[in-house]
């Protein structure tokens, strides 16, 4: 069980780092777009100026949406308690199958612990939906393969 707590802790830290890096990258891009918009305002090349300005505005709007999505991920992650013990698949649960682990929190990719992949997934992903409510011993079908839940912590 101590091993599972260590895996959960690492997966949680990976998710926090993922969100933090994404937030800083998006913030930097927003700053660059804002600077570009300011320099576009100084130009006065007619239609070309208006087109460039519109494209910069669209980019800023897209980045704003990405920032909002990332902030939601961060808020969701703040609700996860990495030290909790779970008996069923849900937020903050670490679910072990034969060849890998799934940490249900946010979609943050995979990390490796002692050669074993740990997939940080959102409960909204296809496999996340399958794992919600699962208990030890239950099986589920994903991508044509049957998986058995070996442990949940």
Short mmCIF file of C-alpha atoms in Angstrom, two decimals, residues 19-20 23 27 34 42 61 68 80 82-83 94 100 110 119 122 141:
data_model
loop_
_atom_site.label_atom_id
_atom_site.label_comp_id
_atom_site.label_asym_id
_atom_site.label_seq_id
_atom_site.Cartn_x
_atom_site.Cartn_y
_atom_site.Cartn_z
CA UNK A 19 -1.23 22.54 -15.20
CA UNK A 20 1.37 25.00 -13.93
CA UNK A 23 -0.79 28.11 -17.42
CA UNK A 27 0.02 33.44 -20.11
CA UNK A 34 -1.12 41.64 -26.48
CA UNK A 42 0.57 51.71 -34.30
CA UNK A 61 -9.77 34.98 -27.90
CA UNK A 68 -10.17 29.40 -18.88
CA UNK A 80 -8.40 16.12 -5.36
CA UNK A 82 -3.83 12.90 -2.92
CA UNK A 83 -3.67 11.26 0.52
CA UNK A 94 -5.32 5.20 -8.35
CA UNK A 100 -0.55 -0.16 -15.78
CA UNK A 110 1.64 9.45 -18.67
CA UNK A 119 -1.82 7.37 -16.97
CA UNK A 122 -9.83 12.83 -16.53
CA UNK A 141 -13.57 -3.62 -21.93
#
